[in-house]
mmCIF file of C-alpha atoms in Angstrom:
data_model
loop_
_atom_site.group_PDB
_atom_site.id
_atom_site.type_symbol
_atom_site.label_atom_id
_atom_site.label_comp_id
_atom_site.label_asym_id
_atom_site.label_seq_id
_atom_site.Cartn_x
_atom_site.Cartn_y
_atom_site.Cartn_z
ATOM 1 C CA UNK U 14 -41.385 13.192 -85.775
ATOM 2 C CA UNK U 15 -43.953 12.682 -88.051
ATOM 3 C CA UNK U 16 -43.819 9.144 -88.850
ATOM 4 C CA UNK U 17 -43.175 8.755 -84.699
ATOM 5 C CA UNK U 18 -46.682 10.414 -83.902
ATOM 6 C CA UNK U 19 -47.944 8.752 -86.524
ATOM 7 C CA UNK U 20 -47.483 5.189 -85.576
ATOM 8 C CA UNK U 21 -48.328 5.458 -82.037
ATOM 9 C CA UNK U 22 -51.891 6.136 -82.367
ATOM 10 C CA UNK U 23 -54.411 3.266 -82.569
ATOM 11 C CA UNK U 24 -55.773 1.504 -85.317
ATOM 12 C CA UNK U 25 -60.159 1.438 -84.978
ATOM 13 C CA UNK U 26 -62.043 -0.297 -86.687
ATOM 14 C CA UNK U 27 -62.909 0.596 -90.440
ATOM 15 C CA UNK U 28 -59.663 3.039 -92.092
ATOM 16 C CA UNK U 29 -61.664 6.357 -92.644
ATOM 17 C CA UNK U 30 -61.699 6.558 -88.550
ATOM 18 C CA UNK U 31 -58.556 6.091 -88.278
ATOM 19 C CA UNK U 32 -56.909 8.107 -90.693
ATOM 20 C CA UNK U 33 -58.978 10.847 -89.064
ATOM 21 C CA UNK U 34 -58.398 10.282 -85.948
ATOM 22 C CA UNK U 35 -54.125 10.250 -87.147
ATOM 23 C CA UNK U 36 -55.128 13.352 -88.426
ATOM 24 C CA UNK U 37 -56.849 15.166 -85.674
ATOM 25 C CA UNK U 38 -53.780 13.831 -83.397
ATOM 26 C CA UNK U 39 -50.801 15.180 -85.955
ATOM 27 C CA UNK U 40 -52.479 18.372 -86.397
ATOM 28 C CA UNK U 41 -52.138 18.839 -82.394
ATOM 29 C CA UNK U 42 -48.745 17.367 -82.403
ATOM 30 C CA UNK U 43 -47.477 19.836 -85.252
ATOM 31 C CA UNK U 44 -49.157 22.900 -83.442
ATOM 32 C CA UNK U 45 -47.196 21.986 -80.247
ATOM 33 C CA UNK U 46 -43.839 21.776 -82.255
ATOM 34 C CA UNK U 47 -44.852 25.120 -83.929
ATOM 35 C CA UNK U 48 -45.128 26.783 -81.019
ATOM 36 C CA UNK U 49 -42.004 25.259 -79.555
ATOM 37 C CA UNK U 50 -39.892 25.028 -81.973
ATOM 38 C CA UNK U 51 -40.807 28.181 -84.625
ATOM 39 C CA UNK U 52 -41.993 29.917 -82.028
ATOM 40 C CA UNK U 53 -43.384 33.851 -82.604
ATOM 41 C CA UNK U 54 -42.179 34.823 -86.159
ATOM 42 C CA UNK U 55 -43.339 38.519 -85.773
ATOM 43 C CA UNK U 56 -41.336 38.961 -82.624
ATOM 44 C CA UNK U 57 -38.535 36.556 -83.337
ATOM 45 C CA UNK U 58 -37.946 38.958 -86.686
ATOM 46 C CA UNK U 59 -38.527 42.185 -84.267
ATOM 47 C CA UNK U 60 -35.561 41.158 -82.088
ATOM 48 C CA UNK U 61 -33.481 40.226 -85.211
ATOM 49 C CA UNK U 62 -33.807 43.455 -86.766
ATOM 50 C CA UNK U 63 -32.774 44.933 -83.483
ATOM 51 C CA UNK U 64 -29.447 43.556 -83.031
ATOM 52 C CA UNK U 65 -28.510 43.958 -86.639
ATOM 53 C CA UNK U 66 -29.610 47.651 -86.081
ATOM 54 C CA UNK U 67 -27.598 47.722 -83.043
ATOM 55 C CA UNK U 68 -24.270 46.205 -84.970
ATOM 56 C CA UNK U 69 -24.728 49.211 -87.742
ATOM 57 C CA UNK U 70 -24.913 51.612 -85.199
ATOM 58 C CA UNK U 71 -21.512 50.261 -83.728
ATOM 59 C CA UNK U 72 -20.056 50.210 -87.084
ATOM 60 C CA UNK U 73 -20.581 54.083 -87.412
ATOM 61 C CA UNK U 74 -18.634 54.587 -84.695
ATOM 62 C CA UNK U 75 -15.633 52.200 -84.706
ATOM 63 C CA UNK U 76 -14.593 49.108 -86.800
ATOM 64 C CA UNK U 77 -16.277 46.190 -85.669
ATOM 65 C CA UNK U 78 -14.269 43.132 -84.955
ATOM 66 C CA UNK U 79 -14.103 39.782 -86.687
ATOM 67 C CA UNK U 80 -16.622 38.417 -84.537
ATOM 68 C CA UNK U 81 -19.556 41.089 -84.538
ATOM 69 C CA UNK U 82 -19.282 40.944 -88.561
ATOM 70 C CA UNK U 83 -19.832 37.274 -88.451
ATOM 71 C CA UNK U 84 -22.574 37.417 -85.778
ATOM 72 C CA UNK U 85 -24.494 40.399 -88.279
ATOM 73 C CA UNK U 86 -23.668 38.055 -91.164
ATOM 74 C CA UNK U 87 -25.061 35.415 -89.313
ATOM 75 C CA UNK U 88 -28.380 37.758 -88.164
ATOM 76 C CA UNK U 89 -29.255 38.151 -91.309
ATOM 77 C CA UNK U 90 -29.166 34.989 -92.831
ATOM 78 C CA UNK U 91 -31.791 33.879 -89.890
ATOM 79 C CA UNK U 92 -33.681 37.260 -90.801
ATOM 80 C CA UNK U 93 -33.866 36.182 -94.243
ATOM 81 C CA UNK U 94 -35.130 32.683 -93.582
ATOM 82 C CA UNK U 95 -37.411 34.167 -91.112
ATOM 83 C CA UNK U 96 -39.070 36.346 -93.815
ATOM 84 C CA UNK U 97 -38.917 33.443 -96.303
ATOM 85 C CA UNK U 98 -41.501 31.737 -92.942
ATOM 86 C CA UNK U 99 -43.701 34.474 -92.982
ATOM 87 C CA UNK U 100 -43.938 35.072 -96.627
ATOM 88 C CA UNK U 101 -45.138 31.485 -97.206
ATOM 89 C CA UNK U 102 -47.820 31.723 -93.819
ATOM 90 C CA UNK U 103 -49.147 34.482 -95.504
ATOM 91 C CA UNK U 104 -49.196 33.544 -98.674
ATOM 92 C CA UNK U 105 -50.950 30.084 -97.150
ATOM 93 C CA UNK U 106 -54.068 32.263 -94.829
ATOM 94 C CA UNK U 107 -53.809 34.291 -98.303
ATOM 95 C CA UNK U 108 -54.629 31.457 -100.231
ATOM 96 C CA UNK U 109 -52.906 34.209 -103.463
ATOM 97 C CA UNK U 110 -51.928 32.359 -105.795
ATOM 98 C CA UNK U 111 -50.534 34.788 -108.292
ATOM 99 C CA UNK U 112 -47.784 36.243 -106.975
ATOM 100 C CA UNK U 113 -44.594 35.343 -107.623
ATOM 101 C CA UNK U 114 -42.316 33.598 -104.828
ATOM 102 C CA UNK U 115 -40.163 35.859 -103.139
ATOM 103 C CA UNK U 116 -42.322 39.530 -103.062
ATOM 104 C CA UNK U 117 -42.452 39.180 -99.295
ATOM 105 C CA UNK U 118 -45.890 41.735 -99.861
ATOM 106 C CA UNK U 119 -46.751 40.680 -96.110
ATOM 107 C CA UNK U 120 -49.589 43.489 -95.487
ATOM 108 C CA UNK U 121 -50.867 42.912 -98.754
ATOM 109 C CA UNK U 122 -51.362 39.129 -97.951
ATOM 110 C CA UNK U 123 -52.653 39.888 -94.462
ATOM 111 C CA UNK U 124 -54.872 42.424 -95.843
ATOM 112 C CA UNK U 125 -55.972 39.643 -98.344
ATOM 113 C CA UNK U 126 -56.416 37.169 -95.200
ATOM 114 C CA UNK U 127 -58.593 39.426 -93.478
ATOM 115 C CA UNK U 128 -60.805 39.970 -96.401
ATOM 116 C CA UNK U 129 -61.230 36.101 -97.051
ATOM 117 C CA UNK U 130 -62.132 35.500 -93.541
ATOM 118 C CA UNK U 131 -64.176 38.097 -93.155
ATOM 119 C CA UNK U 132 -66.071 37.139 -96.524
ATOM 120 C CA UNK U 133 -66.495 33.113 -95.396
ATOM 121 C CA UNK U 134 -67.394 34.039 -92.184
ATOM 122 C CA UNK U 135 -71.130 33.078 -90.739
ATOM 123 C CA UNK U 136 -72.389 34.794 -88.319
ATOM 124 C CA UNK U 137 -75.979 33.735 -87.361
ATOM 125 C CA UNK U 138 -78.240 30.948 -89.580
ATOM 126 C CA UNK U 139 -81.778 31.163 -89.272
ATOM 127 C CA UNK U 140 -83.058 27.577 -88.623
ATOM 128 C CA UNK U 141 -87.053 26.792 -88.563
ATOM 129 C CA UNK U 142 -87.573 30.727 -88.205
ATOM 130 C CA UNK U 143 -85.096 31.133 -84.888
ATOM 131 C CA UNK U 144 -82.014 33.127 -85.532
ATOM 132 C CA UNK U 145 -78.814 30.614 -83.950
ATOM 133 C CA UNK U 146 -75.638 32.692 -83.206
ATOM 134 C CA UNK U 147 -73.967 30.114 -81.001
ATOM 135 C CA UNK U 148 -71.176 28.616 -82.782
ATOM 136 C CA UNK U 149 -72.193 24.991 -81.468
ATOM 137 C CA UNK U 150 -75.008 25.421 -82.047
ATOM 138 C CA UNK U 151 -74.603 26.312 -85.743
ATOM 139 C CA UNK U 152 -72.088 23.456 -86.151
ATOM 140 C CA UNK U 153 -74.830 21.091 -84.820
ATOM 141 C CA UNK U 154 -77.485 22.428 -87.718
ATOM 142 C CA UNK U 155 -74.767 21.962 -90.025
ATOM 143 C CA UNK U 156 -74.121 18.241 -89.396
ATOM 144 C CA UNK U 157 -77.506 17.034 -88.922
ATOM 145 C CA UNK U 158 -78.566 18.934 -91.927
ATOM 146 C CA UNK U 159 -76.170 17.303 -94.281
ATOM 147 C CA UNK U 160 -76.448 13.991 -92.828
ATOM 148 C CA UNK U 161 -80.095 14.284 -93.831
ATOM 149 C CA UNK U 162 -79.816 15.069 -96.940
ATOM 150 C CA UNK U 163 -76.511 12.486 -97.907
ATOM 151 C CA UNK U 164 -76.890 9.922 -94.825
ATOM 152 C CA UNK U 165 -73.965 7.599 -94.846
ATOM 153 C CA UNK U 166 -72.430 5.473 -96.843
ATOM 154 C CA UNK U 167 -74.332 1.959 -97.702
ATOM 155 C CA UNK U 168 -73.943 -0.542 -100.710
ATOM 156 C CA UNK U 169 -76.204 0.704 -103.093
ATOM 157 C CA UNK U 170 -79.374 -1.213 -103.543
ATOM 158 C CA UNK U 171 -80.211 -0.220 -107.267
ATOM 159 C CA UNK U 172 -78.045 -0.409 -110.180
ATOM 160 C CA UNK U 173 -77.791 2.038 -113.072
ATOM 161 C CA UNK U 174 -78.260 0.432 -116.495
ATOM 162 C CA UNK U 175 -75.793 2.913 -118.535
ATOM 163 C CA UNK U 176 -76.585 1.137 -122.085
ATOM 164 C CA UNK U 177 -80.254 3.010 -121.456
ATOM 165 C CA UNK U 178 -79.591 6.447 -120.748
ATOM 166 C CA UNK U 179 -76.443 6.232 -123.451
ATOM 167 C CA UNK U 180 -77.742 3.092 -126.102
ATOM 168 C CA UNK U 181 -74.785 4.471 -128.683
ATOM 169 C CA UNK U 182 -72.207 4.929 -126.453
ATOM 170 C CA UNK U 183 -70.069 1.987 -125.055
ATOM 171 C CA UNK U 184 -69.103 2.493 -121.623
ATOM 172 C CA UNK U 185 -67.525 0.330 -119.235
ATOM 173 C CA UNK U 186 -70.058 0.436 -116.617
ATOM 174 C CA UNK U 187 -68.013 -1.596 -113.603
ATOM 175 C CA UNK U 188 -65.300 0.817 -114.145
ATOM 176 C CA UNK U 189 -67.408 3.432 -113.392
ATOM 177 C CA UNK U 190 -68.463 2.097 -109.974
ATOM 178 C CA UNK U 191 -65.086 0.832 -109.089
ATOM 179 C CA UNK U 192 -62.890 2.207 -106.175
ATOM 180 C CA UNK U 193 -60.414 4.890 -106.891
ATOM 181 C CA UNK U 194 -56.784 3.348 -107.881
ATOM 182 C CA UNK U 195 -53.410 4.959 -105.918
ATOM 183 C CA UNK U 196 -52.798 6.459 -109.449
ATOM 184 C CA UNK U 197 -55.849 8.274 -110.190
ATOM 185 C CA UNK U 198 -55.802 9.831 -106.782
ATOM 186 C CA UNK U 199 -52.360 10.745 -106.936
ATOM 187 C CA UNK U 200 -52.914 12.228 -110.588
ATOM 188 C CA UNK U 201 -56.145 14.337 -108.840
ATOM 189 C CA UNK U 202 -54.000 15.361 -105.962
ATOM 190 C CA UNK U 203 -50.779 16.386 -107.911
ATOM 191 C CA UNK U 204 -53.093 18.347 -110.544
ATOM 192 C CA UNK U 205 -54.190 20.721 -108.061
ATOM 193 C CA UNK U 206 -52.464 24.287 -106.865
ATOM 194 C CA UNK U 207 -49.777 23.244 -104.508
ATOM 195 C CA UNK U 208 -50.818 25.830 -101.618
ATOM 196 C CA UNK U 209 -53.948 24.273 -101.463
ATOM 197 C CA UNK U 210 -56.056 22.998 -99.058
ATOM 198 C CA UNK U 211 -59.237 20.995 -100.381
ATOM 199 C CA UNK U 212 -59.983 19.361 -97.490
ATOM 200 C CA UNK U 213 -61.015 21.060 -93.820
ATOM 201 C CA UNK U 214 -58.389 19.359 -91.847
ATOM 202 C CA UNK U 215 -55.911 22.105 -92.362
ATOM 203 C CA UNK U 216 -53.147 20.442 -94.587
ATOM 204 C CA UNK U 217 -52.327 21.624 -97.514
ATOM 205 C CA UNK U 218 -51.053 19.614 -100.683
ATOM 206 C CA UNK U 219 -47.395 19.905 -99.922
ATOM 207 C CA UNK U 220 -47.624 17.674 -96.553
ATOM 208 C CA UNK U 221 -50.251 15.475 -98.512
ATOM 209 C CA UNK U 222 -47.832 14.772 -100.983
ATOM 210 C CA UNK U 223 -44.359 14.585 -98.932
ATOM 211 C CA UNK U 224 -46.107 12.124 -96.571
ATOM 212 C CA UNK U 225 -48.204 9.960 -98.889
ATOM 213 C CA UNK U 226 -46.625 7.057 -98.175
ATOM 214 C CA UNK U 227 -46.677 7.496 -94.748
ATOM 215 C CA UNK U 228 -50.747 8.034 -95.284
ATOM 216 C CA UNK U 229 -51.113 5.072 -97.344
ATOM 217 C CA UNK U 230 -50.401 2.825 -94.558
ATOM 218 C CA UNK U 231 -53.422 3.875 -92.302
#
């Protein structure tokens, strides 16, 4: 599916557009298969734990037949890999990284969620002495602010003469303004937490790194 949505969008005109655009496009994709596919955990568990409750009740009152055990049996192995879901969204909004797999805490990572958002949140900026509230607004000072201060992207026009600022060090100046290799990227990725997400497109290192091939072809 991936690889699918992935091809059909179209190439612009310099890379960095187009792997965002790919990006912006296979975030919407996967939140449409999410929804279709995975569905509401909370209430897909609720209804689990019902009929499994049900079963036990109709075990205290009679033997249950061949089939009912195998349909609990089965109810509980989709519980359990429901839970399994949940634990790792939480742990994800979470962002906790010291907890060991498997403690299913799910209020305490909600509860840790709520906190985090509630900490990054912004909820006015105060720009040339007005107070802004809108959102758009505040993503509009944002972006012009920073492009003011970094601009974009241009060859550089003055070179820095490393044997002056370090005269008894050797350094090898080109490599120092050379582009980033597949290997050192990979070997900056890979170092990082694995339930990370250093970048504000909303992927975390796991789909970075079980798709970077497929991203290396943008």
């Amino acid at each position: 599916m991936i690889r699918i949505r992935w091809d059909q969008m179209v190439r612009k005109q310099d890379a960095i557009s187009t792997f965002v655009l790919k990006l912006r496009a296979l975030r919407s994709k996967l939140r449409t298969w999410n929804h279709t596919e995975v569905g509401n955990i909370h209430l897909r568990k609720h209804l689990l734990w019902e009929k499994i409750e049900f079963l036990d009740a109709q075990e205290e009152d009679k033997n249950l037949l061949i089939a009912e055990r195998e349909e609990r049996a089965r109810l509980k192995r989709d519980l359990d890999l429901l839970l399994e879901q949940e634990e790792a969204l939480g742990r994800q909004l979470s962002r906790v990284q010291w907890l060991k797999h498997g403690d299913r805490n799910i209020q305490f990572f909600h509860t840790w969620a709520s906190n985090r958002r509630r900490k990054n949140y912004i909820s006015e900026l105060s720009y040339q002495g007005t107070q802004i509230t809108d959102p758009r607004q505040m993503h509009s000072y944002f972006r012009d602010h920073f492009m003011g201060i970094l601009g974009r992207s241009e060859e550089p026009c003055v070179r820095t003469d490393w044997k002056v600022l370090y005269p008894e060090e050797s350094l090898p100046s080109r490599d120092l303004e050379a582009s980033f290799t597949v290997e050192e990227v990979k070997a900056a990725v890979f170092d990082l937490a694995s339930q990370k997400s250093p970048r504000p497109d909303g992927f975390h290192l796991p789909s970075t790194s079980s798709v970077g091939t497929l991203l290396k072809q943008t």
